[in-house]
Coordinates of C-alpha atoms in Angstrom, one line a residue:
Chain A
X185 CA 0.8 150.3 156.9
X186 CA 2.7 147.2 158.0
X187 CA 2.0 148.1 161.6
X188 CA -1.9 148.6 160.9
X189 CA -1.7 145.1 159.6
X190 CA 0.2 143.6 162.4
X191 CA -1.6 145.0 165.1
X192 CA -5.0 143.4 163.1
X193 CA -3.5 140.5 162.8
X194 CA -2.6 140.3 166.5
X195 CA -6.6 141.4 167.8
X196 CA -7.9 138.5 165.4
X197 CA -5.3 136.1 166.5
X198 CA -5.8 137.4 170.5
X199 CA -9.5 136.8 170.0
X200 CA -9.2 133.2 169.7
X201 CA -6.1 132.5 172.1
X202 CA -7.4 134.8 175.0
X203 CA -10.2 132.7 175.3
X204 CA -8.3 129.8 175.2
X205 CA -5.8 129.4 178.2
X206 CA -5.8 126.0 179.2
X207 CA -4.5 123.3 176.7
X208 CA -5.7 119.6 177.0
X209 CA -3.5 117.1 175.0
X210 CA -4.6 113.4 174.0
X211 CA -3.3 110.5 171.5
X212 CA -3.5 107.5 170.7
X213 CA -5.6 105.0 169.0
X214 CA -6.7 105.7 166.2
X215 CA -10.4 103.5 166.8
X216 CA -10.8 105.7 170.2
X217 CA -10.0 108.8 168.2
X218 CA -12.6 109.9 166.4
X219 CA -15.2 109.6 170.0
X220 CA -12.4 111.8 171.5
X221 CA -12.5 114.3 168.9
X222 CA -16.7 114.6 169.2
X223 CA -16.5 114.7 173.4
X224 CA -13.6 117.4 172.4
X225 CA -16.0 119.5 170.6
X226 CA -18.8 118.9 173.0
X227 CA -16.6 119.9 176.0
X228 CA -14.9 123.0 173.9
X229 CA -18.8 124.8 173.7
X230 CA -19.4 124.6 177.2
X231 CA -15.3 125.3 178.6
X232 CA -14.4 128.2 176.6
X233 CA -11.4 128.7 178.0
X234 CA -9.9 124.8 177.9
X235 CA -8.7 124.0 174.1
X236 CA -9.1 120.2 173.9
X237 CA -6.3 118.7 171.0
X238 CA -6.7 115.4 169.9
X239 CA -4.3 113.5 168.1
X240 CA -4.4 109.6 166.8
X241 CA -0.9 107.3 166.8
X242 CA -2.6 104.2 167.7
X243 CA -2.3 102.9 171.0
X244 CA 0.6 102.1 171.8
X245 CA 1.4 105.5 170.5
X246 CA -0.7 106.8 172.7
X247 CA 0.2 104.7 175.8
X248 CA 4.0 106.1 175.2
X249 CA 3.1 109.7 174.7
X250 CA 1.0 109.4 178.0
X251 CA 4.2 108.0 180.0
X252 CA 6.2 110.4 178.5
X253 CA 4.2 113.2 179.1
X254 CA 3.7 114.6 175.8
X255 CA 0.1 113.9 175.8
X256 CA -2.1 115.1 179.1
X257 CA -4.2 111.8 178.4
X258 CA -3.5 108.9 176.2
X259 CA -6.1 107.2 174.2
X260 CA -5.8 103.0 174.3
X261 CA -8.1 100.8 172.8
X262 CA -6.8 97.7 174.1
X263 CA -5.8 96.3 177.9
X264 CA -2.3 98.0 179.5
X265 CA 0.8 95.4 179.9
X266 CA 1.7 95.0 183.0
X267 CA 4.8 96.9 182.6
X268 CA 2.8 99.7 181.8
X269 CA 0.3 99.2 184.3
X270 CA 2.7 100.1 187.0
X271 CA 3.2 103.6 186.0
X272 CA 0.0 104.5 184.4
X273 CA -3.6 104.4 185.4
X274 CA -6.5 103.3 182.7
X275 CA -9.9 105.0 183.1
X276 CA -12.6 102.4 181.1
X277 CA -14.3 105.6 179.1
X278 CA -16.5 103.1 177.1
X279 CA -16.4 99.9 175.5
X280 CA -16.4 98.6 172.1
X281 CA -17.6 95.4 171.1
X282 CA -15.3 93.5 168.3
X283 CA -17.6 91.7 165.2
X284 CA -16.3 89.3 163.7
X285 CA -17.5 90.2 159.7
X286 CA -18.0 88.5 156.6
X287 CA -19.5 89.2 152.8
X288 CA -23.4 89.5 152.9
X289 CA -23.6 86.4 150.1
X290 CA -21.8 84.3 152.9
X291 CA -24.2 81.3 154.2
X292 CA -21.9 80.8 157.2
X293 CA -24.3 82.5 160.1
X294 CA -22.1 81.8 162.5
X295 CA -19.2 80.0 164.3
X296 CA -17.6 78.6 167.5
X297 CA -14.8 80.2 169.1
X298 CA -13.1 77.2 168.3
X299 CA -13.9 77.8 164.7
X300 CA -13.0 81.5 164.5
X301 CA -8.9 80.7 165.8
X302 CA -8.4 77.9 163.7
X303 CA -9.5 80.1 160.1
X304 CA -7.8 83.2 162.3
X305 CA -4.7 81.0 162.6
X306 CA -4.9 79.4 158.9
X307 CA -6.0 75.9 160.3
X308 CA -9.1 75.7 158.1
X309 CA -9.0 77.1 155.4
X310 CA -11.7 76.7 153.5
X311 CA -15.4 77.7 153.9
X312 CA -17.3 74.3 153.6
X313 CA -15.1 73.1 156.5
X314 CA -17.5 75.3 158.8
X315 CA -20.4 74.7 156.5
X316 CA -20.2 77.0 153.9
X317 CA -19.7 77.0 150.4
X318 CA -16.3 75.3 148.9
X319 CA -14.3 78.3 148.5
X320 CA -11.1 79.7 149.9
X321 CA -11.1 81.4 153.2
X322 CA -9.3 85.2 153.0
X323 CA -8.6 85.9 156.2
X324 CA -8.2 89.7 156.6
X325 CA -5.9 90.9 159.8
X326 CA -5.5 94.6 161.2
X327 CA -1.6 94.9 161.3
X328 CA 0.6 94.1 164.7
X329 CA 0.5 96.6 167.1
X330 CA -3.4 97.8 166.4
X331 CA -5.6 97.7 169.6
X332 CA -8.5 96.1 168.0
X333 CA -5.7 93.1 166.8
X334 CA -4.6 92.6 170.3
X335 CA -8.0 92.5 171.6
X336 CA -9.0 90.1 169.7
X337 CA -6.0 87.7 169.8
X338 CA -6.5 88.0 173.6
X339 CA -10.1 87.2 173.2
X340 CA -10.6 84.8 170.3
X341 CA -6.5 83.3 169.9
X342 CA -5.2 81.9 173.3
X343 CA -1.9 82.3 172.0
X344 CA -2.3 80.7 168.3
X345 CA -0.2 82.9 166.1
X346 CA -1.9 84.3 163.5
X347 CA -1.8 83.2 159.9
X348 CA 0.7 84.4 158.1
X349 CA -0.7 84.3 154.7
X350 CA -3.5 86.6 155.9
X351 CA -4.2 90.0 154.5
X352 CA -3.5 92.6 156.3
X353 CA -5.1 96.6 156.3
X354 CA -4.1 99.3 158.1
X355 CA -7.5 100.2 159.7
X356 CA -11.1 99.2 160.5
X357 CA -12.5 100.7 157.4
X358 CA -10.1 99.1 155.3
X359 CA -10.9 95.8 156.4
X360 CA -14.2 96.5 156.0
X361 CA -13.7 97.8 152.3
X362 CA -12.0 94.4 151.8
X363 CA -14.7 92.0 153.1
X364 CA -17.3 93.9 151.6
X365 CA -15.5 92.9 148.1
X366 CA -14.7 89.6 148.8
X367 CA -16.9 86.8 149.3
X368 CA -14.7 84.7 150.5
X369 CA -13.5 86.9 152.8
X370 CA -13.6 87.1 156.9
X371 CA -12.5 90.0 159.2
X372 CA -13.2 92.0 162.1
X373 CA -14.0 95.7 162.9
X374 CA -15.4 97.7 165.7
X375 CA -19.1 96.6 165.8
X376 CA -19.7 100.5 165.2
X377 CA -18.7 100.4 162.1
X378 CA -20.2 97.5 161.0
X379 CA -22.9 98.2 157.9
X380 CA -25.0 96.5 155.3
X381 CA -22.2 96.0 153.5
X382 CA -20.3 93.5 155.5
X383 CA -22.5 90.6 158.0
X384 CA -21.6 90.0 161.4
X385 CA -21.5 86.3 162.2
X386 CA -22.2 85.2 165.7
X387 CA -19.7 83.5 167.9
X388 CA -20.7 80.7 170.1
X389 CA -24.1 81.6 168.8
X390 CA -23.9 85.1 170.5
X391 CA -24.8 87.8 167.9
X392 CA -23.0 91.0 168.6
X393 CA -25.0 94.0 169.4
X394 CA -25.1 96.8 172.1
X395 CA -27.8 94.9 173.8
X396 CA -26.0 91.8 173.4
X397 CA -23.0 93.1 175.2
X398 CA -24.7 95.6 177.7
X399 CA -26.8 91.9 179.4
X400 CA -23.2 90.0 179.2
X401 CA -24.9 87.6 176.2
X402 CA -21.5 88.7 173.7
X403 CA -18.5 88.7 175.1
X404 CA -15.9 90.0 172.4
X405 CA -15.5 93.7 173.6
X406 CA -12.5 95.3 174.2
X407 CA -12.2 98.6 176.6
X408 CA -11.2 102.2 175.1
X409 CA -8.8 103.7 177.9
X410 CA -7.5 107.3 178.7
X411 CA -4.6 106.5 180.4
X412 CA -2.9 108.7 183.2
X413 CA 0.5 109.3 184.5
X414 CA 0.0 110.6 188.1
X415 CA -2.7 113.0 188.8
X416 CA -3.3 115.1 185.9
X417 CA -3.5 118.5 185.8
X418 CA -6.9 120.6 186.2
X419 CA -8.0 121.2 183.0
X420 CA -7.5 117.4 182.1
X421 CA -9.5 116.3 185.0
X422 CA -12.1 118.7 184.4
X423 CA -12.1 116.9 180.9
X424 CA -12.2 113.4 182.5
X425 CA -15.0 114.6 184.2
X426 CA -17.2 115.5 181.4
X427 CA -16.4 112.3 179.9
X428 CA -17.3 110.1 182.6
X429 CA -20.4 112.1 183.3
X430 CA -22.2 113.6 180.5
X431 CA -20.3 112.4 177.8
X432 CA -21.4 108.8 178.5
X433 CA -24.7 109.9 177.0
X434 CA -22.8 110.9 173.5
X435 CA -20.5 107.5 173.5
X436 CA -24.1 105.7 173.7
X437 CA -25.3 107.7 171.1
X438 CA -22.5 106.9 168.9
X439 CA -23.1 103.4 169.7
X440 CA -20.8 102.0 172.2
X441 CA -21.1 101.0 175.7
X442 CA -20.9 103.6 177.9
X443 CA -18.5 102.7 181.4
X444 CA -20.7 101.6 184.1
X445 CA -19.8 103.8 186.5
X446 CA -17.1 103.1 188.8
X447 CA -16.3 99.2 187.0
X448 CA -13.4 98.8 186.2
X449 CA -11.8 102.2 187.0
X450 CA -9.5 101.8 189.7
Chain B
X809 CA 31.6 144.8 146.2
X810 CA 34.2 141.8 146.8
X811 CA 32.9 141.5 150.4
X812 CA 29.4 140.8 149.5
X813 CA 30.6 138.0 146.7
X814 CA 32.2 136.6 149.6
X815 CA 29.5 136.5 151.8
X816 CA 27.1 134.7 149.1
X817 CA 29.5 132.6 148.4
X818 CA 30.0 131.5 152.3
X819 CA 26.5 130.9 152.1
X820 CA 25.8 129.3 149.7
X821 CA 28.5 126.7 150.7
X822 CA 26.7 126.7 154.0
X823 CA 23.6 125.9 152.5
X824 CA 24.9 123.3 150.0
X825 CA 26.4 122.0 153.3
X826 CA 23.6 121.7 155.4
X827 CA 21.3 120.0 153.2
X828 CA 24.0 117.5 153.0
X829 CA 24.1 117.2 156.9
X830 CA 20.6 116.6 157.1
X831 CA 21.1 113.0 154.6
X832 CA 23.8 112.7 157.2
X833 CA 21.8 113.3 159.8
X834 CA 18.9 110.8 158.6
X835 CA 21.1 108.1 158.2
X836 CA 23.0 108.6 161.5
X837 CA 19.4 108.7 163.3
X838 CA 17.9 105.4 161.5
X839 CA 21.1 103.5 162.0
X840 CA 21.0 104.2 165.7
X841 CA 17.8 103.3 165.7
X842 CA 17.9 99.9 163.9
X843 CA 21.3 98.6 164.4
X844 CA 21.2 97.7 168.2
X845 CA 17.9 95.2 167.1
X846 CA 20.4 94.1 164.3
X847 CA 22.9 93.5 167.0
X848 CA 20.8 91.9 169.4
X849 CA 18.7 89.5 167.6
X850 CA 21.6 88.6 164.9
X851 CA 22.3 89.5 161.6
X852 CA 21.3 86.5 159.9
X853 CA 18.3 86.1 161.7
X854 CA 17.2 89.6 161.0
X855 CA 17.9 89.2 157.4
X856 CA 17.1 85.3 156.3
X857 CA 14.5 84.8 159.1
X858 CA 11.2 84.2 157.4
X859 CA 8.5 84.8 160.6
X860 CA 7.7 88.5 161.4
X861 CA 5.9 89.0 164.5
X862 CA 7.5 91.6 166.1
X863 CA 5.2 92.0 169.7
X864 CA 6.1 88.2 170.1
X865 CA 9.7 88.0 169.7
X866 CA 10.1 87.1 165.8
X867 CA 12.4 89.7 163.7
X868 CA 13.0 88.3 160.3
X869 CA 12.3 90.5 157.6
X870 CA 12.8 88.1 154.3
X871 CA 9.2 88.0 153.8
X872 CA 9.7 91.7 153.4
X873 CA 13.2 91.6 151.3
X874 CA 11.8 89.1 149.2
X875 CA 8.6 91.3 148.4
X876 CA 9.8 94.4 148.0
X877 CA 12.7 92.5 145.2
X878 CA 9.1 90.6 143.5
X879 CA 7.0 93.7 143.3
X880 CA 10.0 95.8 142.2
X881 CA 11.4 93.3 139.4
X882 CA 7.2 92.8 138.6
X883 CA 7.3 96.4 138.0
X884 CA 10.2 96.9 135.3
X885 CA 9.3 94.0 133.5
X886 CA 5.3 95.3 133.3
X887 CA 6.6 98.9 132.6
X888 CA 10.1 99.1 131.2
X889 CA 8.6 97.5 127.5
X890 CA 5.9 100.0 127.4
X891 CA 7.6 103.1 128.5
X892 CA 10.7 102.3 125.9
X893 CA 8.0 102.0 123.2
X894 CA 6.4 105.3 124.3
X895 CA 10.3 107.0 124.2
X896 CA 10.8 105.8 120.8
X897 CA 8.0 106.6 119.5
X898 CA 8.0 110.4 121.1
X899 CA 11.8 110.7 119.6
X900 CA 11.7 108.9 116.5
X901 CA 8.6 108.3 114.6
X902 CA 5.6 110.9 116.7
X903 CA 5.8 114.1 114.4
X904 CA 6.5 117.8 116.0
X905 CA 3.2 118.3 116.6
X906 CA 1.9 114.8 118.4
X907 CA 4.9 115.1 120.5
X908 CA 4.2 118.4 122.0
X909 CA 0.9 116.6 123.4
X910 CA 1.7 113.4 124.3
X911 CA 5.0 113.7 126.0
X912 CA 3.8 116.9 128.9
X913 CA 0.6 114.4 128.9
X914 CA 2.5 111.5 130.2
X915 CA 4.8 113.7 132.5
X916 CA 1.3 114.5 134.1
X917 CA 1.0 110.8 135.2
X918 CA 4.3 111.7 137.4
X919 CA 2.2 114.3 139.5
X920 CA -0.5 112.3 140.5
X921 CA -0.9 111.2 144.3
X922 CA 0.0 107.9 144.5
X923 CA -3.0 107.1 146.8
X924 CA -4.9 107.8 143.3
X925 CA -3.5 105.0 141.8
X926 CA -3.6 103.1 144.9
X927 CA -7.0 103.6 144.7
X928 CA -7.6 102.9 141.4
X929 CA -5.5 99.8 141.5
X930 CA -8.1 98.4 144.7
X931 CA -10.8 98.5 143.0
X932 CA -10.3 97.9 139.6
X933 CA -7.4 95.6 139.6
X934 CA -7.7 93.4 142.6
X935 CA -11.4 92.5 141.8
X936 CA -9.9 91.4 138.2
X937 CA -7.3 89.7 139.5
X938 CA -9.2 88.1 142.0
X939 CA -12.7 86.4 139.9
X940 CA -9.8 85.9 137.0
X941 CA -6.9 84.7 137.8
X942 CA -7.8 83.5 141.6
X943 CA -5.9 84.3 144.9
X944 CA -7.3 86.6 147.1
X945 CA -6.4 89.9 144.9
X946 CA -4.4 91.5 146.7
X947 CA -1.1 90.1 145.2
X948 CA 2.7 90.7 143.8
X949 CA 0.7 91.2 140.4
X950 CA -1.6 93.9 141.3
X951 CA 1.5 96.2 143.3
X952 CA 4.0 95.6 140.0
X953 CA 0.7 96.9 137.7
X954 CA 0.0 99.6 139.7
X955 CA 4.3 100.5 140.1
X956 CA 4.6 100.0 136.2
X957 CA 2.2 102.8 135.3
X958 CA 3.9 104.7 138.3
X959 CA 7.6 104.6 136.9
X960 CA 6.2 105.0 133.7
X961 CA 6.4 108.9 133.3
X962 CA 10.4 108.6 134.8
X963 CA 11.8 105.7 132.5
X964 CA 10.0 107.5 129.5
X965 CA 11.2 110.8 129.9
X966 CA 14.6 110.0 130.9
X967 CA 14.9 107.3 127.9
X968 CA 13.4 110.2 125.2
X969 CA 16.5 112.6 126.5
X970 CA 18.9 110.1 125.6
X971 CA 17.1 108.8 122.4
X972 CA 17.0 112.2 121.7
X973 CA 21.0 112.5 122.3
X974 CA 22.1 110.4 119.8
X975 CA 23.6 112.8 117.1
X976 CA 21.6 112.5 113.9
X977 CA 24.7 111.3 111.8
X978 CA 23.7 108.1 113.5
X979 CA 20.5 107.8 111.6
X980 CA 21.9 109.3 108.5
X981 CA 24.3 106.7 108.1
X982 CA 22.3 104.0 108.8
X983 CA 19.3 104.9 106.6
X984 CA 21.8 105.8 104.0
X985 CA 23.2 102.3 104.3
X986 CA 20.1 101.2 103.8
X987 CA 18.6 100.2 106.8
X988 CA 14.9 100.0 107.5
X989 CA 13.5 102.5 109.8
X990 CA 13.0 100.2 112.2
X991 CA 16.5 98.9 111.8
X992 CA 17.8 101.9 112.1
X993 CA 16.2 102.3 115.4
X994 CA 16.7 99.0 117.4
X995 CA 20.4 98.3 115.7
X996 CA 21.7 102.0 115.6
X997 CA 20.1 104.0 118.0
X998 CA 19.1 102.2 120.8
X999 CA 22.4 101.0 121.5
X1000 CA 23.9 104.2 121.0
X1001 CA 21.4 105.7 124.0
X1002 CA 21.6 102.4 126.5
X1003 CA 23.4 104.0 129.2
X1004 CA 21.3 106.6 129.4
X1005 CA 18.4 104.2 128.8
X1006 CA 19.6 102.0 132.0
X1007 CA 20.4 105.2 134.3
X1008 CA 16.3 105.8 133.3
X1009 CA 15.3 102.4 134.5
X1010 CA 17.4 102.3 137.4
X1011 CA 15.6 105.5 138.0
X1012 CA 12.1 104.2 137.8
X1013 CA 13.6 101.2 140.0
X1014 CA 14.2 103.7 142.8
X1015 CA 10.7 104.8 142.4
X1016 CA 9.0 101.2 142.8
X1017 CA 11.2 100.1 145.7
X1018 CA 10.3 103.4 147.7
X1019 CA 6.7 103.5 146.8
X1020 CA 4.9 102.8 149.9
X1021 CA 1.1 104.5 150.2
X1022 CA -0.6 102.5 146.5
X1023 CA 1.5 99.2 147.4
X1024 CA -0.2 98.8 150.8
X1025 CA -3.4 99.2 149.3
X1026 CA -3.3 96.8 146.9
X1027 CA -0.2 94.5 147.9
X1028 CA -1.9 92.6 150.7
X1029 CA 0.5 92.7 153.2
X1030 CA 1.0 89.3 154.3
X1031 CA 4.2 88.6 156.0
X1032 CA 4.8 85.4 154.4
X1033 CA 7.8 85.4 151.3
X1034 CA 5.4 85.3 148.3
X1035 CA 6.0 82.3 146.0
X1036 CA 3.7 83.0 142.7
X1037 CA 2.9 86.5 141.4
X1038 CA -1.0 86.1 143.0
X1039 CA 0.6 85.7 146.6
X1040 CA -0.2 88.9 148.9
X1041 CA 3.4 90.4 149.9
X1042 CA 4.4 93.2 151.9
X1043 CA 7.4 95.2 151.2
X1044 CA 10.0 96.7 153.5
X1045 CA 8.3 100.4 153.1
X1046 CA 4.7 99.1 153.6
X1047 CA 6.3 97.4 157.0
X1048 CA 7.8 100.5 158.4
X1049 CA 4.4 102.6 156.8
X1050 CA 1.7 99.8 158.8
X1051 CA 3.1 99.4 161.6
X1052 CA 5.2 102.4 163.0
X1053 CA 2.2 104.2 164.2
X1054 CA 1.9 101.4 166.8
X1055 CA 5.0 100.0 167.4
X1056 CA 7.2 100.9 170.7
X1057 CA 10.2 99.0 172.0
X1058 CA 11.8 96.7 170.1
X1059 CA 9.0 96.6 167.4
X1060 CA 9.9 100.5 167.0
X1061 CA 13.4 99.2 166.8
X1062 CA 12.8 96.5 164.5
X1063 CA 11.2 99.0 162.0
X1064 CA 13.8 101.3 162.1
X1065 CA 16.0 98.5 161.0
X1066 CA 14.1 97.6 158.2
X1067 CA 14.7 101.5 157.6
X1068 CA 18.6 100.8 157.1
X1069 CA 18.2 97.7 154.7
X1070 CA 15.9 100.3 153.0
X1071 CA 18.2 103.0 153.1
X1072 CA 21.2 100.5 151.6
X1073 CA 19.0 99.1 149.1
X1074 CA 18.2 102.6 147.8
X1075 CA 21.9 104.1 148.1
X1076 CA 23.3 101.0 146.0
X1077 CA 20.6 101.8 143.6
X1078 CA 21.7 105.4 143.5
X1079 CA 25.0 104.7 142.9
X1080 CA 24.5 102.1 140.5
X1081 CA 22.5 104.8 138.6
X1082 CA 25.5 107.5 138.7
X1083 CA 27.7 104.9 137.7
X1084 CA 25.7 104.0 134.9
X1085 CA 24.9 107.4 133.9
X1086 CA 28.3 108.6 134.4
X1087 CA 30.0 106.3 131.7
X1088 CA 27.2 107.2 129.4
X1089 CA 28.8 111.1 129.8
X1090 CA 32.6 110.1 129.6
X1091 CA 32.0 108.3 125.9

């Protein structure tokens, strides 16, 4: 009896494995993370024999797990150090512009860059400095170490610290949760996740959009990276492949910018 | 027959033992994780320095000590008061009957997720907080709030075992002395259960420091040392919980030293609460 069950249990369970030979491992950040997990699924249908896993970790996460080799690919939503950029190679998958969000009842249609570090950096601090309404500014941070935080002290903070007294949440959807509460609040998020509920302000007078970004009018965009230690093996380049071919299609679809070919891949 | 008694007696010992290793083994692992950071950017520093910005060279976690000391002490004085009322009542004045459903009813609180009340407490509480009282929300008030209903179920239940321990003579002689109910209760009893009482709150006290997943939701997490209860704070498990995802390096390092002031704070606790608990016994 207990062999009848083993041996069933073994043809179900060799059913699924036989197929699958070839394992493909990524991590890393948790913004590039759910796009990986979609091209996974797409690319899974069509390879039946390559078993795509996708884990999240944030980047830096990611970037470590890559140069340590427990991931095949590692999944970076922000610019490699230089220190890492001498052992691993980046492969621009897509971009991602970064909105800078506040509460729909917020007058404030935009700001300069200017603007955005000093309330990023607790130098004004309150709304009717940057004609708005006399109310507190919240300023609402992703936590040190996130990609989307780095990109956007690289792009918007030329070095100002950050304020300390901000708020911070552990992920684009909780800032978002958080602005969309507060009307005095301002954050910012992947502009694909950006809803009715929160309002994108424009910077420099550049509203973000994928149009916006794709004619070079908004320039807060940050880049999602598989990195690569060396030349990786088969069924990770055939991956790669698919990702940089017809999986550009799907990345537009979900609404980032799909990697012009060939820019910015060395 | 002997030689089997042996064996599960071997192995049991080896069992007891390797559970034991494995605290071992946690502590060895987080010490030799955080203390060369501790080492390297100075003890003082690490411990009194107020700026936390660990991808540009900053390591002080005070912000953090500070916080996690607010929130806690928040906590007990919320939640202490009500869950000592709700242990006298249960022991002294509910009858049979209301005590079989109220007690297992407030027990139930203990099993629910903490993301629950995290959840609850963002958006009920912070909203409150926030058009009422003023601040951003997010705040030393909100965390305590939400940790006071946590540790509620703990300090209760342990407090009803030891009101429940005091021998009845206790209450015989009192009332027959003449005492009020009420007397008999806050001058006779409750004195006569303290220790056991204190081993509960110190109990509950474990449970706020190491709650991590509800404070981050409704704490804020600013890295600043939070002056008035409607400051954001962050405490030392919310650090570690944000941020180790993305940290490497040093920041990796740095976290797993906020993992040994963690792990003292907690083992003082603990032993605090034997002690306590322990002289409550030997009397």
């Amino acid at each position: 009896m207990t062999g009848v069950v083993l041996l069933t249990l073994t043809a179900l369970g060799g059913c699924r494995r036989e197929a699958r030979v070839h394992t493909v491992t990524l991590a890393g950040s948790t913004s590039v993370q759910p796009f990986a997990e979609l091209l996974a699924e797409v690319f899974m249908s069509r390879h039946p024999e390559i078993s795509v896993n996708v884990q999240g970790g944030g980047s830096s996460a990611g970037i470590e797990a890559a140069l340590s080799g427990a991931a095949d690919i590692g999944m970076s939503s922000r610019h490699l150090l230089p220190a890492e950029q001498a052992q691993l190679r980046p492969v621009l998958i897509a971009q991602d512009a970064v909105a800078v969000v506040v509460h729909p009842s917020n007058p404030v249609r935009g700001l300069t860059r200017d603007q955005a570090r000093d309330i990023f950096a607790g130098r004004i601090r309150n709304w009717s400095q940057v004609g708005g309404p006399p109310s507190a500014i919240h300023v609402i941070l992703r936590e040190e170490g996130s990609g989307t935080r780095a990109s956007f002290e690289e792009m918007i903070m030329e070095g100002s610290d950050p304020d300390p007294r901000a708020l911070v949440q552990d992920s684009n959807g909780a800032v978002r949760e958080t602005v969309a509460h507060d009307p005095g609040a301002i954050g910012y998020i992947s502009l694909g996740l950006v809803d009715e509920r929160v309002r994108p302000v424009s910077i420099d007078g550049m509203t973000p959009s994928v149009p916006a970004v794709l004619e070079g009018r908004y320039q807060l965009v940050r880049p999602f990276l598989f990195v690569l230690k060396g030349e990786p093996r088969e069924p990770a380049l055939l991956f790669l492949d698919f990702v940089l071919g017809p999986g550009q299609a799907i990345l537009r679809e979900e609404g980032l910018i799909p990697a012009a070919k060939g820019s910015g891949n060395p | 027959m002997k030689g089997r008694e042996w064996l599960i007696h071997r192995l049991l010992v080896v069992v007891a033992f390797s559970s034991l290793s494995l605290l071992g083994l946690i502590a060895v692992f987080i010490f030799a994780g955080g203390i060369p950071i501790m080492a390297q950017v100075g003890l003082g520093e690490f411990l009194a320095g107020t700026r936390w910005a660990p991808t540009r060279g900053h390591f002080g976690i005070l912000p953090m000590i500070v916080g996690s000391l607010w929130v806690t002490a928040g906590a007990l004085v919320l939640g202490v008061p009500v869950a000592l009322a709700c242990a006298m009542y249960l022991s002294e004045v509910a009858s049979e009957g209301v005590g079989r459903v109220v007690k297992p009813a407030l027990e139930l609180l203990a099993g629910i997720p903490s993301v629950v009340y995290g959840f609850l407490g963002l958006v009920l509480l912070v909203p409150l907080i926030r058009q009422f009282l003023g601040g951003p929300g997010f705040s030393v008030l909100a965390a305590a709030c939400v940790l006071a209903v946590m540790i509620l179920p703990t300090v209760t239940s342990v407090s009803y075992d030891a009101l429940r321990a005091v021998p009845p003579t206790y209450r015989e002689g009192s009332l027959a002395l003449g005492a009020t109910r009420w007397q008999t209760i806050s001058m006779s009893v409750l004195p006569a259960a303290r220790s056991g009482i204190l081993a509960g709150v110190i109990l509950g006290m474990g449970r706020a420091v190491g709650e991590t997943m509800a404070v981050i939701m409704v704490a804020g997490n600013a890295t600043l040392v939070p002056v008035s209860p409607l400051d954001p704070v962050r405490t030392l498990t919310s650090n570690i919980a944000l941020e180790l995802g993305y940290a490497a390096g040093k920041h990796r390092e740095a976290l797993f030293a906020t993992g040994v002031v963690l792990f003292l704070i907690i083992m003082v606790l603990n032993l605090v609460a034997g002690a306590v608990a322990g002289r409550g016994k030997s009397r």
